[in-house]
Amino acid sequence: MLSLADKLAPEVVKNLIPYQSARRIGGNGHIWLNANELEESELYGESEGYNRYPDFLPQVIEQAYLDYSSHFTPSGNPLSCQSRAVRGADEGIDLLIRTFCEPGKDRIIVCPPTYAMYEFCADAFALKTIKVPLIEGFGLDLDGIKENLPHSKMLFLCSPNNPTGNVIPHSHIIQLLEAAKETTLIVVDEAYIEFAPHTTVAELIASYPNLIVIRTLSKAFGLASARIGFILADRSVMTYLSRLIAPYPIPDPSARIAEKALADSGIAAMRNQTEALVSVRDWFADEVALLPFVEAVYPSATNFVLIRFNTDDCLYRYLLEHGIVTRNQAHEPQLKRCVRISVGTQASMQETLNALKAFKAASPQNAA
Ligand SMILES: Cc1ncc(COP(=O)(O)O)c(C=O)c1O
């Protein structure tokens, strides 16, 4: 029987034979002269050389990531899906779009305010982006999305959502998966999942092969510069992704650090640092909420807080003048006078709080 992925994959992708890199072709020799590598190379001060190409699929870390993810499913059952390592969740988004969409023809749905890369990758691939904005309380407009599913190839959701910080309820995602069964792939970006692990929907892939989950080691694991992300999906989806994936998706130094991070001791360390971050986040959010010129500090299931001021602007420039770089969100129609502040160390957050406390809301120089 044809899967939804079979139905949606463009002909050109169906006919594509994956690039046959030297590592993919493999072999059994003891002298390797097949990839135009340097057999012996300068070490440039490192203890190990980087002269050989890495694996064409880093199966050790893909399996390690699946094992790790199987430990925090809501039911406690292991995941029944596949995992593919990519160079950060951003590459995952791009790869999914390039695999299943046809330039100049297909549409995707996004629900702003959300992570901007979905729309950016769609624009770069000449796709039409249908925007179904979040409703009051940053919830999904389920009817608005459902209306658009039949003529859209992919729906991008983000949970917990960047920049609003909230989680999409499972029941809403299940409703959409049901409605999209025959028509649309639903991608749930769980970049911040370690800050609300029980809310993952990865387990639903077993019942809904139209669900794809994107993850990253950039956030809770603190490995943003290693550029490691993962796609969790049904085999029917992976078949097509694997045709387009870069010949050597993960550099060896990154694979090595990922392997250590995904070992038991690495996961335990990540959990400790997540717990510490959450307590700094909650303290900072509570303190900021007490300031007279703060309208709202939105609940966060992430490593950032979204703040709305009742001043003329979002204090982004004011904080910048104090050497504190945050993310201005005021350009989003629903996020007027909002700034997003990543949670750093206790010392950084104390300094940020001190700067905010020193703000004189009435001072004309701080008007918009
Ligand atoms: C929701 C979301 N998805 C993906 C990413 C990108 O992650 P990566 O560093 O793995 O590319 C980010 C980064 O901010 C993000 O907020």
GROMACS .gro file of C-alpha atoms and ligand atoms in nm:
model
  384
    1MET     CA    1   0.000   0.000   0.000
    2LEU     CA    2   0.120   0.351  -0.083
    3SER     CA    3   0.215   0.558   0.221
    4LEU     CA    4   0.140   0.931   0.240
    5ALA     CA    5   0.514   0.994   0.190
    6ASP     CA    6   0.495   0.788  -0.132
    7LYS     CA    7   0.203   0.999  -0.248
    8LEU     CA    8   0.361   1.332  -0.162
    9ALA     CA    9   0.722   1.282  -0.273
   10PRO     CA   10   0.779   1.458  -0.606
   11GLU     CA   11   0.857   1.238  -0.908
   12VAL     CA   12   1.206   1.383  -0.930
   13VAL     CA   13   1.282   1.264  -0.575
   14LYS     CA   14   1.125   0.924  -0.639
   15ASN     CA   15   1.356   0.876  -0.935
   16LEU     CA   16   1.665   1.003  -0.758
   17ILE     CA   17   1.945   0.758  -0.694
   18PRO     CA   18   2.133   0.877  -0.381
   19TYR     CA   19   2.480   1.016  -0.447
   20GLN     CA   20   2.721   0.727  -0.420
   21SER     CA   21   2.987   0.869  -0.188
   22ALA     CA   22   3.300   0.664  -0.128
   23ARG     CA   23   3.185   0.579   0.226
   24ARG     CA   24   2.842   0.469   0.105
   25ILE     CA   25   2.995   0.234  -0.153
   26GLY     CA   26   3.236   0.104   0.114
   27GLY     CA   27   3.462  -0.196   0.057
   28ASN     CA   28   3.676  -0.447   0.245
   29GLY     CA   29   4.034  -0.347   0.173
   30HIS     CA   30   4.320  -0.264   0.407
   31ILE     CA   31   4.446   0.020   0.188
   32TRP     CA   32   4.188   0.290   0.122
   33LEU     CA   33   4.254   0.488  -0.193
   34ASN     CA   34   3.895   0.554  -0.303
   35ALA     CA   35   3.804   0.903  -0.177
   36ASN     CA   36   4.093   1.129  -0.274
   37GLU     CA   37   4.177   1.176   0.095
   38LEU     CA   38   4.527   1.230   0.230
   39GLU     CA   39   4.631   0.895   0.372
   40GLU     CA   40   4.868   1.063   0.616
   41SER     CA   41   4.823   1.421   0.716
   42GLU     CA   42   4.953   1.693   0.945
   43LEU     CA   43   4.762   1.679   1.278
   44TYR     CA   44   4.756   2.059   1.324
   45GLY     CA   45   4.808   2.010   1.697
   46GLU     CA   46   4.515   1.770   1.740
   47SER     CA   47   4.567   1.421   1.880
   48GLU     CA   48   4.369   1.253   1.602
   49GLY     CA   49   4.370   1.326   1.233
   50TYR     CA   50   4.076   1.447   1.032
   51ASN     CA   51   4.202   1.320   0.699
   52ARG     CA   52   3.926   1.062   0.637
   53TYR     CA   53   3.568   1.142   0.539
   54PRO     CA   54   3.315   1.062   0.813
   55ASP     CA   55   3.044   0.796   0.794
   56PHE     CA   56   2.777   0.858   0.532
   57LEU     CA   57   2.518   0.796   0.802
   58PRO     CA   58   2.639   0.824   1.163
   59GLN     CA   59   2.445   0.524   1.283
   60VAL     CA   60   2.603   0.516   1.629
   61ILE     CA   61   2.465   0.856   1.725
   62GLU     CA   62   2.138   0.797   1.543
   63GLN     CA   63   2.080   0.485   1.754
   64ALA     CA   64   2.200   0.663   2.069
   65TYR     CA   65   1.951   0.943   2.002
   66LEU     CA   66   1.667   0.697   1.952
   67ASP     CA   67   1.759   0.521   2.279
   68TYR     CA   68   1.776   0.855   2.462
   69SER     CA   69   1.438   0.964   2.318
   70SER     CA   70   1.278   0.632   2.410
   71HIS     CA   71   1.341   0.717   2.776
   72PHE     CA   72   1.096   1.004   2.791
   73THR     CA   73   0.788   0.896   2.606
   74PRO     CA   74   0.462   0.977   2.788
   75SER     CA   75   0.367   0.604   2.796
   76GLY     CA   76   0.713   0.482   2.894
   77ASN     CA   77   0.725   0.262   2.581
   78PRO     CA   78   1.024   0.286   2.347
   79LEU     CA   79   0.982   0.479   2.025
   80SER     CA   80   0.889   0.294   1.712
   81CYS     CA   81   1.038   0.516   1.442
   82GLN     CA   82   1.372   0.592   1.279
   83SER     CA   83   1.620   0.869   1.354
   84ARG     CA   84   1.842   1.058   1.112
   85ALA     CA   85   2.119   1.296   1.220
   86VAL     CA   86   2.141   1.632   1.044
   87ARG     CA   87   2.353   1.945   1.082
   88GLY     CA   88   2.122   2.112   1.328
   89ALA     CA   89   1.743   2.127   1.329
   90ASP     CA   90   1.773   2.406   1.071
   91GLU     CA   91   1.914   2.165   0.816
   92GLY     CA   92   1.636   1.923   0.908
   93ILE     CA   93   1.370   2.183   0.821
   94ASP     CA   94   1.538   2.258   0.490
   95LEU     CA   95   1.588   1.892   0.406
   96LEU     CA   96   1.222   1.810   0.473
   97ILE     CA   97   1.106   2.092   0.250
   98ARG     CA   98   1.345   2.002  -0.032
   99THR     CA   99   1.245   1.635  -0.011
  100PHE     CA  100   0.868   1.669  -0.021
  101CYS     CA  101   0.789   2.000  -0.192
  102GLU     CA  102   0.808   2.117  -0.551
  103PRO     CA  103   0.930   2.472  -0.613
  104GLY     CA  104   0.674   2.709  -0.760
  105LYS     CA  105   0.393   2.461  -0.693
  106ASP     CA  106   0.351   2.348  -0.333
  107ARG     CA  107   0.237   2.519  -0.015
  108ILE     CA  108   0.326   2.489   0.350
  109ILE     CA  109   0.135   2.615   0.655
  110VAL     CA  110   0.295   2.801   0.946
  111CYS     CA  111   0.135   2.946   1.259
  112PRO     CA  112   0.302   3.275   1.351
  113PRO     CA  113   0.447   3.395   1.573
  114THR     CA  114   0.678   3.097   1.544
  115TYR     CA  115   1.030   3.004   1.440
  116ALA     CA  116   1.106   3.197   1.122
  117MET     CA  117   1.310   2.929   0.943
  118TYR     CA  118   1.003   2.739   0.817
  119GLU     CA  119   0.890   3.035   0.611
  120PHE     CA  120   1.245   3.129   0.513
  121CYS     CA  121   1.321   2.780   0.376
  122ALA     CA  122   0.987   2.778   0.193
  123ASP     CA  123   1.060   3.120   0.039
  124ALA     CA  124   1.405   3.006  -0.065
  125PHE     CA  125   1.247   2.706  -0.240
  126ALA     CA  126   0.979   2.918  -0.413
  127LEU     CA  127   0.693   2.767  -0.213
  128LYS     CA  128   0.383   2.949  -0.099
  129THR     CA  129   0.351   2.988   0.277
  130ILE     CA  130   0.000   2.997   0.420
  131LYS     CA  131  -0.005   3.176   0.755
  132VAL     CA  132  -0.263   3.074   1.012
  133PRO     CA  133  -0.177   3.298   1.309
  134LEU     CA  134  -0.198   3.179   1.669
  135ILE     CA  135  -0.513   3.285   1.850
  136GLU     CA  136  -0.559   3.442   2.193
  137GLY     CA  137  -0.327   3.279   2.449
  138PHE     CA  138  -0.095   3.165   2.166
  139GLY     CA  139  -0.313   2.861   2.086
  140LEU     CA  140  -0.356   2.706   1.742
  141ASP     CA  141  -0.645   2.811   1.519
  142LEU     CA  142  -0.746   2.450   1.457
  143ASP     CA  143  -1.029   2.528   1.215
  144GLY     CA  144  -0.814   2.772   1.019
  145ILE     CA  145  -0.541   2.509   0.986
  146LYS     CA  146  -0.782   2.228   0.893
  147GLU     CA  147  -0.930   2.439   0.614
  148ASN     CA  148  -0.587   2.470   0.459
  149LEU     CA  149  -0.463   2.111   0.505
  150PRO     CA  150  -0.610   1.963   0.185
  151HIS     CA  151  -0.403   2.189  -0.040
  152SER     CA  152  -0.082   2.201   0.167
  153LYS     CA  153   0.205   1.953   0.162
  154MET     CA  154   0.341   2.032   0.506
  155LEU     CA  155   0.231   2.194   0.829
  156PHE     CA  156   0.506   2.322   1.059
  157LEU     CA  157   0.428   2.336   1.431
  158CYS     CA  158   0.669   2.420   1.709
  159SER     CA  159   0.618   2.284   2.060
  160PRO     CA  160   0.734   2.432   2.291
  161ASN     CA  161   0.702   2.727   2.057
  162ASN     CA  162   0.971   2.984   1.988
  163PRO     CA  163   0.915   3.274   2.067
  164THR     CA  164   0.595   3.231   2.272
  165GLY     CA  165   0.734   2.957   2.499
  166ASN     CA  166   0.411   2.753   2.527
  167VAL     CA  167   0.333   2.390   2.448
  168ILE     CA  168   0.068   2.270   2.201
  169PRO     CA  169  -0.171   2.025   2.375
  170HIS     CA  170  -0.148   1.665   2.249
  171SER     CA  171  -0.519   1.661   2.175
  172HIS     CA  172  -0.475   1.948   1.926
  173ILE     CA  173  -0.188   1.776   1.749
  174ILE     CA  174  -0.385   1.451   1.730
  175GLN     CA  175  -0.687   1.633   1.582
  176LEU     CA  176  -0.463   1.778   1.313
  177LEU     CA  177  -0.288   1.447   1.246
  178GLU     CA  178  -0.627   1.284   1.194
  179ALA     CA  179  -0.742   1.562   0.962
  180ALA     CA  180  -0.414   1.552   0.766
  181LYS     CA  181  -0.387   1.172   0.735
  182GLU     CA  182  -0.446   1.161   0.361
  183THR     CA  183  -0.300   1.495   0.259
  184THR     CA  184  -0.031   1.657   0.468
  185LEU     CA  185   0.289   1.585   0.658
  186ILE     CA  186   0.291   1.749   1.001
  187VAL     CA  187   0.632   1.852   1.131
  188VAL     CA  188   0.655   1.920   1.503
  189ASP     CA  189   0.972   2.106   1.593
  190GLU     CA  190   1.068   1.995   1.944
  191ALA     CA  191   1.392   2.192   1.971
  192TYR     CA  192   1.311   2.282   2.334
  193ILE     CA  193   1.162   1.947   2.437
  194GLU     CA  194   1.405   1.884   2.725
  195PHE     CA  195   1.243   2.175   2.908
  196ALA     CA  196   0.903   1.997   2.893
  197PRO     CA  197   0.998   1.634   2.811
  198HIS     CA  198   0.661   1.477   2.898
  199THR     CA  199   0.498   1.683   2.620
  200THR     CA  200   0.681   1.512   2.332
  201VAL     CA  201   0.465   1.375   2.052
  202ALA     CA  202   0.737   1.149   1.904
  203GLU     CA  203   0.550   0.840   2.022
  204LEU     CA  204   0.259   0.928   1.792
  205ILE     CA  205   0.473   0.855   1.485
  206ALA     CA  206   0.390   0.486   1.535
  207SER     CA  207   0.018   0.559   1.480
  208TYR     CA  208   0.055   0.855   1.245
  209PRO     CA  209   0.323   0.807   0.979
  210ASN     CA  210   0.242   1.160   0.859
  211LEU     CA  211   0.409   1.297   1.176
  212ILE     CA  212   0.774   1.406   1.171
  213VAL     CA  213   0.956   1.534   1.480
  214ILE     CA  214   1.261   1.760   1.468
  215ARG     CA  215   1.506   1.780   1.758
  216THR     CA  216   1.843   1.938   1.833
  217LEU     CA  217   2.141   1.917   2.066
  218SER     CA  218   2.178   2.298   2.043
  219LYS     CA  219   1.949   2.389   2.333
  220ALA     CA  220   1.934   2.180   2.654
  221PHE     CA  221   2.248   1.984   2.563
  222GLY     CA  222   2.434   2.312   2.504
  223LEU     CA  223   2.605   2.200   2.181
  224ALA     CA  224   2.495   2.474   1.941
  225SER     CA  225   2.835   2.502   1.774
  226ALA     CA  226   2.857   2.127   1.702
  227ARG     CA  227   2.554   2.160   1.468
  228ILE     CA  228   2.369   1.839   1.548
  229GLY     CA  229   2.000   1.784   1.507
  230PHE     CA  230   1.779   1.483   1.451
  231ILE     CA  231   1.473   1.395   1.252
  232LEU     CA  232   1.244   1.129   1.400
  233ALA     CA  233   1.006   0.982   1.144
  234ASP     CA  234   0.843   0.674   1.000
  235ARG     CA  235   1.049   0.457   0.764
  236SER     CA  236   0.833   0.566   0.471
  237VAL     CA  237   0.943   0.928   0.525
  238MET     CA  238   1.309   0.842   0.592
  239THR     CA  239   1.336   0.653   0.264
  240TYR     CA  240   1.296   0.981   0.077
  241LEU     CA  241   1.498   1.198   0.318
  242SER     CA  242   1.790   0.960   0.282
  243ARG     CA  243   1.798   1.024  -0.092
  244LEU     CA  244   1.861   1.394  -0.050
  245ILE     CA  245   2.069   1.404   0.266
  246ALA     CA  246   2.420   1.545   0.224
  247PRO     CA  247   2.682   1.278   0.139
  248TYR     CA  248   2.860   1.321   0.476
  249PRO     CA  249   2.594   1.473   0.701
  250ILE     CA  250   2.784   1.498   1.030
  251PRO     CA  251   3.150   1.601   1.073
  252ASP     CA  252   3.346   1.352   1.285
  253PRO     CA  253   3.437   1.594   1.568
  254SER     CA  254   3.066   1.670   1.607
  255ALA     CA  255   2.971   1.302   1.600
  256ARG     CA  256   3.227   1.233   1.875
  257ILE     CA  257   3.092   1.501   2.105
  258ALA     CA  258   2.734   1.390   2.033
  259GLU     CA  259   2.825   1.034   2.128
  260LYS     CA  260   2.957   1.155   2.464
  261ALA     CA  261   2.655   1.380   2.520
  262LEU     CA  262   2.416   1.091   2.449
  263ALA     CA  263   2.593   0.849   2.684
  264ASP     CA  264   2.430   0.801   3.026
  265SER     CA  265   2.673   1.042   3.196
  266GLY     CA  266   2.613   1.308   2.929
  267ILE     CA  267   2.236   1.279   2.960
  268ALA     CA  268   2.260   1.303   3.340
  269ALA     CA  269   2.475   1.618   3.308
  270MET     CA  270   2.228   1.768   3.061
  271ARG     CA  271   1.942   1.699   3.301
  272ASN     CA  272   2.128   1.868   3.588
  273GLN     CA  273   2.203   2.177   3.383
  274THR     CA  274   1.841   2.187   3.259
  275GLU     CA  275   1.713   2.175   3.616
  276ALA     CA  276   1.949   2.455   3.719
  277LEU     CA  277   1.848   2.666   3.419
  278VAL     CA  278   1.479   2.619   3.491
  279SER     CA  279   1.522   2.744   3.845
  280VAL     CA  280   1.712   3.055   3.724
  281ARG     CA  281   1.444   3.107   3.456
  282ASP     CA  282   1.158   3.088   3.706
  283TRP     CA  283   1.332   3.319   3.954
  284PHE     CA  284   1.406   3.573   3.677
  285ALA     CA  285   1.050   3.555   3.542
  286ASP     CA  286   0.903   3.612   3.889
  287GLU     CA  287   1.132   3.911   3.956
  288VAL     CA  288   1.063   4.070   3.617
  289ALA     CA  289   0.689   4.027   3.664
  290LEU     CA  290   0.710   4.255   3.971
  291LEU     CA  291   0.839   4.554   3.771
  292PRO     CA  292   0.571   4.823   3.728
  293PHE     CA  293   0.636   4.867   3.354
  294VAL     CA  294   0.599   4.494   3.275
  295GLU     CA  295   0.261   4.396   3.133
  296ALA     CA  296   0.321   4.020   3.111
  297VAL     CA  297   0.587   3.755   3.151
  298TYR     CA  298   0.452   3.462   2.954
  299PRO     CA  299   0.479   3.109   3.098
  300SER     CA  300   0.779   2.937   2.942
  301ALA     CA  301   0.851   2.569   2.877
  302THR     CA  302   1.186   2.666   2.720
  303ASN     CA  303   1.520   2.831   2.797
  304PHE     CA  304   1.392   3.182   2.731
  305VAL     CA  305   1.127   3.419   2.860
  306LEU     CA  306   0.899   3.639   2.656
  307ILE     CA  307   0.818   3.971   2.821
  308ARG     CA  308   0.565   4.233   2.720
  309PHE     CA  309   0.618   4.583   2.855
  310ASN     CA  310   0.359   4.854   2.901
  311THR     CA  311   0.616   5.112   2.789
  312ASP     CA  312   0.626   5.260   2.438
  313ASP     CA  313   0.870   4.998   2.312
  314CYS     CA  314   1.010   4.661   2.414
  315LEU     CA  315   1.327   4.791   2.589
  316TYR     CA  316   1.543   4.602   2.342
  317ARG     CA  317   1.742   4.917   2.262
  318TYR     CA  318   1.759   5.018   2.626
  319LEU     CA  319   1.908   4.679   2.720
  320LEU     CA  320   2.149   4.699   2.426
  321GLU     CA  321   2.278   5.031   2.558
  322HIS     CA  322   2.362   4.840   2.876
  323GLY     CA  323   2.555   4.579   2.678
  324ILE     CA  324   2.276   4.320   2.705
  325VAL     CA  325   2.177   4.167   2.373
  326THR     CA  326   1.825   4.023   2.361
  327ARG     CA  327   1.582   3.949   2.079
  328ASN     CA  328   1.335   4.214   1.972
  329GLN     CA  329   0.996   4.056   1.893
  330ALA     CA  330   0.797   4.376   1.847
  331HIS     CA  331   0.778   4.332   1.468
  332GLU     CA  332   0.532   4.043   1.515
  333PRO     CA  333   0.172   4.174   1.511
  334GLN     CA  334   0.080   3.970   1.823
  335LEU     CA  335   0.401   4.059   2.005
  336LYS     CA  336   0.391   4.437   2.027
  337ARG     CA  337   0.631   4.567   2.296
  338CYS     CA  338   0.770   4.214   2.348
  339VAL     CA  339   1.128   4.107   2.394
  340ARG     CA  340   1.261   3.751   2.416
  341ILE     CA  341   1.540   3.697   2.666
  342SER     CA  342   1.740   3.374   2.669
  343VAL     CA  343   1.814   3.244   3.017
  344GLY     CA  344   2.185   3.263   3.090
  345THR     CA  345   2.379   3.220   3.413
  346GLN     CA  346   2.248   3.351   3.744
  347ALA     CA  347   2.505   3.635   3.717
  348SER     CA  348   2.393   3.737   3.366
  349MET     CA  349   2.027   3.729   3.464
  350GLN     CA  350   2.097   3.930   3.780
  351GLU     CA  351   2.274   4.194   3.570
  352THR     CA  352   1.982   4.197   3.325
  353LEU     CA  353   1.737   4.233   3.611
  354ASN     CA  354   1.942   4.518   3.760
  355ALA     CA  355   1.940   4.697   3.424
  356LEU     CA  356   1.563   4.655   3.397
  357LYS     CA  357   1.510   4.779   3.752
  358ALA     CA  358   1.709   5.091   3.665
  359PHE     CA  359   1.479   5.172   3.375
  360LYS     CA  360   1.273   5.480   3.434
  361ALA     CA  361   0.952   5.423   3.244
  362ALA     CA  362   0.870   5.792   3.250
  363SER     CA  363   1.205   5.907   3.105
  364PRO     CA  364   1.148   6.067   2.759
  365GLN     CA  365   1.480   5.930   2.626
  366ASN     CA  366   1.338   5.580   2.658
  367ALA     CA  367   1.029   5.646   2.454
  368ALA     CA  368   1.005   5.444   2.129
  369LIG     C1  369   1.227   2.617   1.729
  369LIG     C2  370   1.365   2.606   1.679
  369LIG     N1  371   1.394   2.511   1.590
  369LIG     C3  372   1.517   2.496   1.542
  369LIG     C4  373   1.619   2.579   1.582
  369LIG     C5  374   1.755   2.561   1.522
  369LIG     O1  375   1.825   2.461   1.589
  369LIG     P1  376   1.968   2.410   1.540
  369LIG     O2  377   2.069   2.488   1.615
  369LIG     O3  378   1.968   2.266   1.576
  369LIG     O4  379   1.976   2.433   1.393
  369LIG     C6  380   1.595   2.680   1.675
  369LIG     C7  381   1.701   2.771   1.718
  369LIG     O5  382   1.683   2.872   1.779
  369LIG     C8  383   1.464   2.693   1.725
  369LIG     O6  384   1.432   2.789   1.812
   0.00000   0.00000   0.00000
